[in-house]
Amino acid sequence: MTHAFRSLSPGLVMSAVESLDIWPTSEPFALNSYENRVMMFRDDQGEQWIIKFYRPERWQDATIQEEHDFLSELSQAGVPVAAVWRDASGRSQHHYEGFRFTLFHHCPGQAPELDNDAHLFALGELMGQLHDVSSKATFAHRPRLVLVDGVLNSQQRVLDSQRLDRHQRRGYESVITRMLEALAPHQWEDDVMIRCHGDCHLGNILGRDEHFSLVDFDDCLMAPAIQDIWMLLSANEPEEWRRQMSEIVEGYEESRPFPHQQVALIEPLRAYRLIRHSAWLVSRWEDPAFQRAFPWVADKGYWDQHIRQLEQQLMMLKSPRWFA
């Protein structure tokens, strides 16, 4: 199968940038991105830029535009995000040789340190600012995070991939069935959802000292607010976990009340992400970038490990939560 980015050569990237009357001084430098293709370059004025080429056929134009408009809304409200660039006509979504692409102003910096109390407070403050703005409207075209539907969709993609042998298939189907039963009580109503970044891991937060910005809103969606918070809680011990949570809550409440009632959703959301991640890998396997970056997906051992990981997560769902 021909992969989506086969024709995205360095020359095409340069020509796409120049079509906007921006003149790079060297070939763009590829950044770690698999769903899309993301590169950094410097123009002839010395400014650094990020260019993102969207994976063809993944999103509709309206879905991408809603991401850009959300970013502009956040930026105008003073929330530190990677601002999207618009041309003189106000367009943020551009087309070249069959690709859709966007330019973003570069956000310098490094990922925060989750053992640093000042960083945790700053992250909580950033999420509070984000949600204070995002809660004032809804998405019309972006996805909605629905636990059971997402798990069922992921299960089907994994089974259709034919990656699992007969024994693994039985084990996988068994743990997913039990996972769905455990997730059923954690469904939420639509009025709980707000516009979320959706993928708040440390690679999408950059800054220096206690000043951080959010980047890569490609997965923004309607979800409970805790979706943007739980990945910032890295501790495995109760005391350390409570310390991290305390700092994040304190920062968050500088802008709005913290959603304490959603803390019970952390383990269900973690389970959801584990299941979705493997489905994402197999559904993108025709892309050589995935085969290079995730070669273990083709190994039997990966799926044995994944099933064990799901079993462990199922125990976390069923066991008393020390953080409740």
Short mmCIF file of C-alpha atoms in Angstrom, two decimals:
data_model
loop_
_atom_site.label_atom_id
_atom_site.label_comp_id
_atom_site.label_asym_id
_atom_site.label_seq_id
_atom_site.Cartn_x
_atom_site.Cartn_y
_atom_site.Cartn_z
CA MET A 1 0.00 0.00 0.00
CA THR A 2 1.28 3.50 -0.85
CA HIS A 3 1.69 5.50 2.34
CA ALA A 4 0.22 8.96 2.74
CA PHE A 5 3.48 10.92 2.82
CA ARG A 6 5.37 9.13 0.04
CA SER A 7 5.59 12.24 -2.14
CA LEU A 8 6.37 14.69 0.68
CA SER A 9 9.97 15.40 -0.34
CA PRO A 10 12.19 18.15 1.14
CA GLY A 11 11.82 20.05 -2.13
CA LEU A 12 8.02 19.93 -1.92
CA VAL A 13 8.16 21.18 1.67
CA MET A 14 10.37 24.10 0.63
CA SER A 15 8.08 24.96 -2.26
CA ALA A 16 5.02 24.85 0.01
CA VAL A 17 6.63 27.34 2.41
CA GLU A 18 7.69 29.61 -0.44
CA SER A 19 4.14 29.57 -1.84
CA LEU A 20 3.24 31.69 1.21
CA ASP A 21 6.00 34.21 0.45
CA ILE A 22 8.09 32.96 3.36
CA TRP A 23 11.64 32.10 2.43
CA PRO A 24 13.49 29.38 4.36
CA THR A 25 17.25 29.59 4.54
CA SER A 26 17.80 25.82 4.64
CA GLU A 27 15.89 22.58 4.38
CA PRO A 28 13.39 22.08 7.23
CA PHE A 29 14.49 19.84 10.11
CA ALA A 30 12.13 16.91 10.82
CA LEU A 31 10.72 16.69 14.36
CA ASN A 32 9.38 13.60 16.11
CA SER A 33 5.89 13.24 14.73
CA TYR A 34 4.22 10.19 13.25
CA GLU A 35 0.55 10.95 12.73
CA ASN A 36 1.47 14.03 10.71
CA ARG A 37 4.78 15.34 9.40
CA VAL A 38 6.15 18.23 11.43
CA MET A 39 9.32 20.19 10.68
CA MET A 40 11.18 23.25 11.90
CA PHE A 41 12.88 25.85 9.75
CA ARG A 42 14.35 29.34 9.94
CA ASP A 43 13.37 32.03 7.46
CA ASP A 44 15.53 34.72 5.87
CA GLN A 45 14.57 37.13 8.68
CA GLY A 46 15.94 34.76 11.32
CA GLU A 47 12.56 33.68 12.69
CA GLN A 48 11.98 30.01 13.52
CA TRP A 49 8.81 28.28 12.37
CA ILE A 50 7.05 24.96 12.72
CA ILE A 51 5.32 23.54 9.64
CA LYS A 52 2.81 20.72 9.97
CA PHE A 53 1.57 18.63 7.05
CA TYR A 54 -1.66 16.92 8.04
CA ARG A 55 -2.09 13.23 7.29
CA PRO A 56 -4.32 13.08 4.20
CA GLU A 57 -7.88 11.85 4.70
CA ARG A 58 -7.65 11.87 8.51
CA TRP A 59 -9.52 15.11 9.24
CA GLN A 60 -12.03 17.15 7.29
CA ASP A 61 -11.09 20.77 6.56
CA ALA A 62 -13.71 21.92 9.09
CA THR A 63 -12.13 19.73 11.78
CA ILE A 64 -8.67 21.22 11.20
CA GLN A 65 -10.07 24.74 11.05
CA GLU A 66 -11.73 24.26 14.41
CA GLU A 67 -8.34 23.38 15.90
CA HIS A 68 -6.85 26.57 14.45
CA ASP A 69 -9.70 28.77 15.60
CA PHE A 70 -9.45 27.29 19.09
CA LEU A 71 -5.73 28.11 19.14
CA SER A 72 -6.43 31.68 18.07
CA GLU A 73 -9.10 32.02 20.76
CA LEU A 74 -6.69 30.76 23.41
CA SER A 75 -3.86 32.97 22.19
CA GLN A 76 -6.07 36.06 22.21
CA ALA A 77 -7.12 35.26 25.78
CA GLY A 78 -3.47 35.13 26.85
CA VAL A 79 -3.16 31.36 27.23
CA PRO A 80 0.40 30.39 26.18
CA VAL A 81 0.04 28.13 23.15
CA ALA A 82 1.89 27.67 19.86
CA ALA A 83 0.11 30.34 17.86
CA VAL A 84 -1.07 29.46 14.36
CA TRP A 85 0.06 31.76 11.52
CA ARG A 86 -2.52 33.31 9.21
CA ASP A 87 -1.90 34.97 5.86
CA ALA A 88 -3.13 38.41 4.87
CA SER A 89 -6.57 36.95 4.11
CA GLY A 90 -6.81 35.34 7.54
CA ARG A 91 -6.30 31.79 6.25
CA SER A 92 -4.50 29.36 8.54
CA GLN A 93 -5.03 26.20 6.50
CA HIS A 94 -3.07 26.00 3.27
CA HIS A 95 -2.93 23.54 0.37
CA TYR A 96 -0.05 22.50 -1.83
CA GLU A 97 0.30 19.53 -4.19
CA GLY A 98 -2.53 17.64 -2.50
CA PHE A 99 -1.34 18.29 1.07
CA ARG A 100 -2.92 20.46 3.74
CA PHE A 101 -0.40 22.29 5.89
CA THR A 102 -0.14 24.97 8.55
CA LEU A 103 2.57 27.19 9.97
CA PHE A 104 3.01 27.77 13.69
CA HIS A 105 5.24 30.21 15.51
CA HIS A 106 8.02 28.28 17.21
CA CYS A 107 7.79 27.75 20.99
CA PRO A 108 11.29 27.29 22.44
CA GLY A 109 12.08 25.47 25.64
CA GLN A 110 12.18 22.11 27.35
CA ALA A 111 9.65 19.78 28.95
CA PRO A 112 8.73 20.46 32.60
CA GLU A 113 10.13 18.38 35.46
CA LEU A 114 7.41 16.54 37.35
CA ASP A 115 9.52 16.31 40.52
CA ASN A 116 9.74 20.12 40.65
CA ASP A 117 6.96 21.66 42.75
CA ALA A 118 7.22 25.03 40.98
CA HIS A 119 6.82 23.30 37.61
CA LEU A 120 3.80 21.34 38.84
CA PHE A 121 2.15 24.53 40.11
CA ALA A 122 2.86 26.22 36.77
CA LEU A 123 1.35 23.27 34.89
CA GLY A 124 -1.76 23.41 37.03
CA GLU A 125 -1.99 27.13 36.38
CA LEU A 126 -1.62 26.54 32.62
CA MET A 127 -4.38 23.91 32.60
CA GLY A 128 -6.66 26.15 34.62
CA GLN A 129 -6.14 29.01 32.15
CA LEU A 130 -6.77 26.64 29.24
CA HIS A 131 -9.99 25.25 30.69
CA ASP A 132 -11.27 28.64 31.82
CA VAL A 133 -11.35 29.65 28.14
CA SER A 134 -12.21 26.27 26.64
CA SER A 135 -15.26 25.76 28.87
CA LYS A 136 -17.01 28.79 27.37
CA ALA A 137 -17.91 27.11 24.06
CA THR A 138 -17.99 23.66 22.44
CA PHE A 139 -16.54 21.96 19.39
CA ALA A 140 -18.89 21.24 16.50
CA HIS A 141 -16.53 19.21 14.31
CA ARG A 142 -13.91 17.72 16.65
CA PRO A 143 -14.25 14.23 18.19
CA ARG A 144 -15.87 13.43 21.53
CA LEU A 145 -14.17 11.09 24.00
CA VAL A 146 -16.58 8.22 24.65
CA LEU A 147 -14.99 5.36 26.59
CA VAL A 148 -16.95 2.33 25.41
CA ASP A 149 -17.20 3.40 21.76
CA GLY A 150 -13.48 4.14 21.64
CA VAL A 151 -12.54 0.79 23.17
CA LEU A 152 -14.83 -1.15 20.83
CA ASN A 153 -13.42 0.67 17.81
CA SER A 154 -9.85 -0.01 18.95
CA GLN A 155 -10.57 -3.67 19.62
CA GLN A 156 -11.88 -4.12 16.10
CA ARG A 157 -8.85 -2.47 14.56
CA VAL A 158 -6.46 -4.67 16.52
CA LEU A 159 -8.34 -7.86 15.66
CA ASP A 160 -8.62 -6.89 11.99
CA SER A 161 -4.85 -6.36 11.82
CA GLN A 162 -4.23 -10.12 12.17
CA ARG A 163 -1.23 -9.35 14.38
CA LEU A 164 -2.37 -11.66 17.18
CA ASP A 165 -2.08 -15.44 17.06
CA ARG A 166 -5.01 -17.61 18.13
CA HIS A 167 -3.93 -17.77 21.78
CA GLN A 168 -3.27 -14.02 21.96
CA ARG A 169 -6.57 -13.27 20.27
CA ARG A 170 -8.47 -15.20 22.96
CA GLY A 171 -6.55 -13.44 25.72
CA TYR A 172 -7.05 -10.02 24.15
CA GLU A 173 -10.78 -10.51 23.60
CA SER A 174 -11.17 -11.75 27.16
CA VAL A 175 -9.43 -8.80 28.79
CA ILE A 176 -11.23 -6.27 26.58
CA THR A 177 -14.61 -7.80 27.47
CA ARG A 178 -13.80 -7.51 31.17
CA MET A 179 -12.39 -4.03 30.66
CA LEU A 180 -15.64 -2.88 29.04
CA GLU A 181 -17.59 -4.19 32.03
CA ALA A 182 -15.29 -2.31 34.40
CA LEU A 183 -15.50 0.91 32.35
CA ALA A 184 -19.30 0.89 32.04
CA PRO A 185 -19.92 2.59 35.44
CA HIS A 186 -17.55 5.41 34.49
CA GLN A 187 -19.51 6.80 31.55
CA TRP A 188 -20.19 10.53 31.77
CA GLU A 189 -22.85 12.89 30.54
CA ASP A 190 -22.24 15.36 27.72
CA ASP A 191 -22.39 18.33 30.09
CA VAL A 192 -19.18 17.10 31.76
CA MET A 193 -17.19 17.57 28.55
CA ILE A 194 -15.26 20.70 27.67
CA ARG A 195 -12.84 21.49 24.88
CA CYS A 196 -9.56 19.79 25.84
CA HIS A 197 -6.05 19.63 24.43
CA GLY A 198 -6.50 15.87 24.59
CA ASP A 199 -2.85 14.75 24.56
CA CYS A 200 -1.12 16.53 27.44
CA HIS A 201 2.02 14.45 27.76
CA LEU A 202 5.32 16.16 28.52
CA GLY A 203 6.38 16.27 24.87
CA ASN A 204 3.57 18.71 24.19
CA ILE A 205 4.53 21.17 26.94
CA LEU A 206 7.59 23.38 26.42
CA GLY A 207 9.11 26.25 28.34
CA ARG A 208 11.76 27.52 30.72
CA ASP A 209 11.76 28.18 34.46
CA GLU A 210 8.06 28.21 35.44
CA HIS A 211 6.74 29.48 32.10
CA PHE A 212 5.30 26.81 29.81
CA SER A 213 3.34 26.70 26.57
CA LEU A 214 1.11 24.01 25.09
CA VAL A 215 1.86 22.77 21.59
CA ASP A 216 0.29 20.30 19.15
CA PHE A 217 -3.49 20.51 19.46
CA ASP A 218 -3.96 17.92 16.72
CA ASP A 219 -5.93 15.68 19.11
CA CYS A 220 -8.07 18.39 20.71
CA LEU A 221 -11.56 17.12 21.45
CA MET A 222 -14.52 17.26 23.80
CA ALA A 223 -13.65 15.39 27.01
CA PRO A 224 -13.76 15.67 30.80
CA ALA A 225 -11.28 18.26 32.06
CA ILE A 226 -9.25 15.58 33.87
CA GLN A 227 -8.15 14.26 30.45
CA ASP A 228 -5.72 17.18 30.29
CA ILE A 229 -4.40 16.58 33.82
CA TRP A 230 -3.93 12.89 34.55
CA MET A 231 -0.81 12.41 32.41
CA LEU A 232 0.96 15.03 34.55
CA LEU A 233 0.67 12.74 37.60
CA SER A 234 3.64 10.43 37.25
CA ALA A 235 4.13 9.17 40.81
CA ASN A 236 3.50 5.56 41.81
CA GLU A 237 3.53 6.06 45.58
CA PRO A 238 0.51 7.58 47.36
CA GLU A 239 2.42 10.28 49.22
CA GLU A 240 4.28 11.45 46.11
CA TRP A 241 1.09 11.29 44.04
CA ARG A 242 -0.74 13.49 46.57
CA ARG A 243 2.14 15.97 46.55
CA GLN A 244 1.99 16.27 42.76
CA MET A 245 -1.78 16.57 42.81
CA SER A 246 -1.69 19.24 45.52
CA GLU A 247 0.62 21.48 43.50
CA ILE A 248 -1.39 21.03 40.31
CA VAL A 249 -4.68 21.73 42.08
CA GLU A 250 -3.28 24.86 43.72
CA GLY A 251 -2.13 26.22 40.36
CA TYR A 252 -5.33 25.21 38.57
CA GLU A 253 -7.52 26.99 41.12
CA GLU A 254 -5.84 30.30 40.34
CA SER A 255 -8.27 30.35 37.38
CA ARG A 256 -11.17 28.00 38.15
CA PRO A 257 -12.32 25.27 40.58
CA PHE A 258 -10.53 21.97 40.18
CA PRO A 259 -12.78 19.08 39.00
CA HIS A 260 -12.19 16.85 42.05
CA GLN A 261 -15.24 14.74 41.16
CA GLN A 262 -13.42 13.59 38.00
CA VAL A 263 -10.39 12.10 39.79
CA ALA A 264 -12.11 8.69 39.69
CA LEU A 265 -11.85 8.86 35.88
CA ILE A 266 -8.05 8.78 35.87
CA GLU A 267 -7.64 5.01 35.70
CA PRO A 268 -10.47 4.57 33.16
CA LEU A 269 -8.81 7.19 30.96
CA ARG A 270 -5.44 5.48 31.37
CA ALA A 271 -7.02 2.19 30.27
CA TYR A 272 -8.61 3.93 27.29
CA ARG A 273 -5.26 5.35 26.21
CA LEU A 274 -3.48 1.99 26.48
CA ILE A 275 -6.08 0.32 24.30
CA ARG A 276 -6.22 3.13 21.75
CA HIS A 277 -2.44 3.33 21.43
CA SER A 278 -2.00 -0.23 20.14
CA ALA A 279 -4.93 0.23 17.76
CA TRP A 280 -3.31 3.39 16.45
CA LEU A 281 -0.03 1.58 15.80
CA VAL A 282 -1.59 -1.24 13.78
CA SER A 283 -3.85 1.11 11.83
CA ARG A 284 -0.83 3.17 10.68
CA TRP A 285 1.50 0.24 10.01
CA GLU A 286 1.63 0.84 6.24
CA ASP A 287 3.47 4.10 6.96
CA PRO A 288 7.25 3.31 6.95
CA ALA A 289 7.79 5.88 9.71
CA PHE A 290 5.79 3.65 12.06
CA GLN A 291 7.70 0.53 11.06
CA ARG A 292 10.99 2.31 11.79
CA ALA A 293 9.87 3.86 15.08
CA PHE A 294 7.84 0.95 16.49
CA PRO A 295 9.38 -2.25 15.03
CA TRP A 296 8.36 -4.30 18.08
CA VAL A 297 4.69 -4.15 17.01
CA ALA A 298 5.51 -6.91 14.53
CA ASP A 299 6.86 -9.15 17.31
CA LYS A 300 4.74 -11.67 19.16
CA GLY A 301 6.28 -10.54 22.45
CA TYR A 302 4.80 -7.07 22.12
CA TRP A 303 1.26 -8.44 22.13
CA ASP A 304 1.92 -10.75 25.07
CA GLN A 305 3.22 -7.73 26.97
CA HIS A 306 0.28 -5.58 25.90
CA ILE A 307 -2.25 -8.15 27.13
CA ARG A 308 -0.42 -8.39 30.49
CA GLN A 309 -0.43 -4.60 30.72
CA LEU A 310 -4.18 -4.53 30.12
CA GLU A 311 -4.68 -7.18 32.81
CA GLN A 312 -2.71 -5.05 35.25
CA GLN A 313 -4.72 -1.97 34.33
CA LEU A 314 -7.94 -3.94 34.83
CA MET A 315 -6.78 -4.66 38.39
CA MET A 316 -6.25 -0.92 38.89
CA LEU A 317 -9.80 -0.28 37.75
CA LYS A 318 -11.23 -2.84 40.16
CA SER A 319 -9.05 -2.15 43.21
CA PRO A 320 -9.78 0.57 45.76
CA ARG A 321 -8.25 3.87 44.64
CA TRP A 322 -5.81 5.18 47.21
CA PHE A 323 -6.12 8.62 45.65
CA ALA A 324 -9.93 8.83 45.95
#
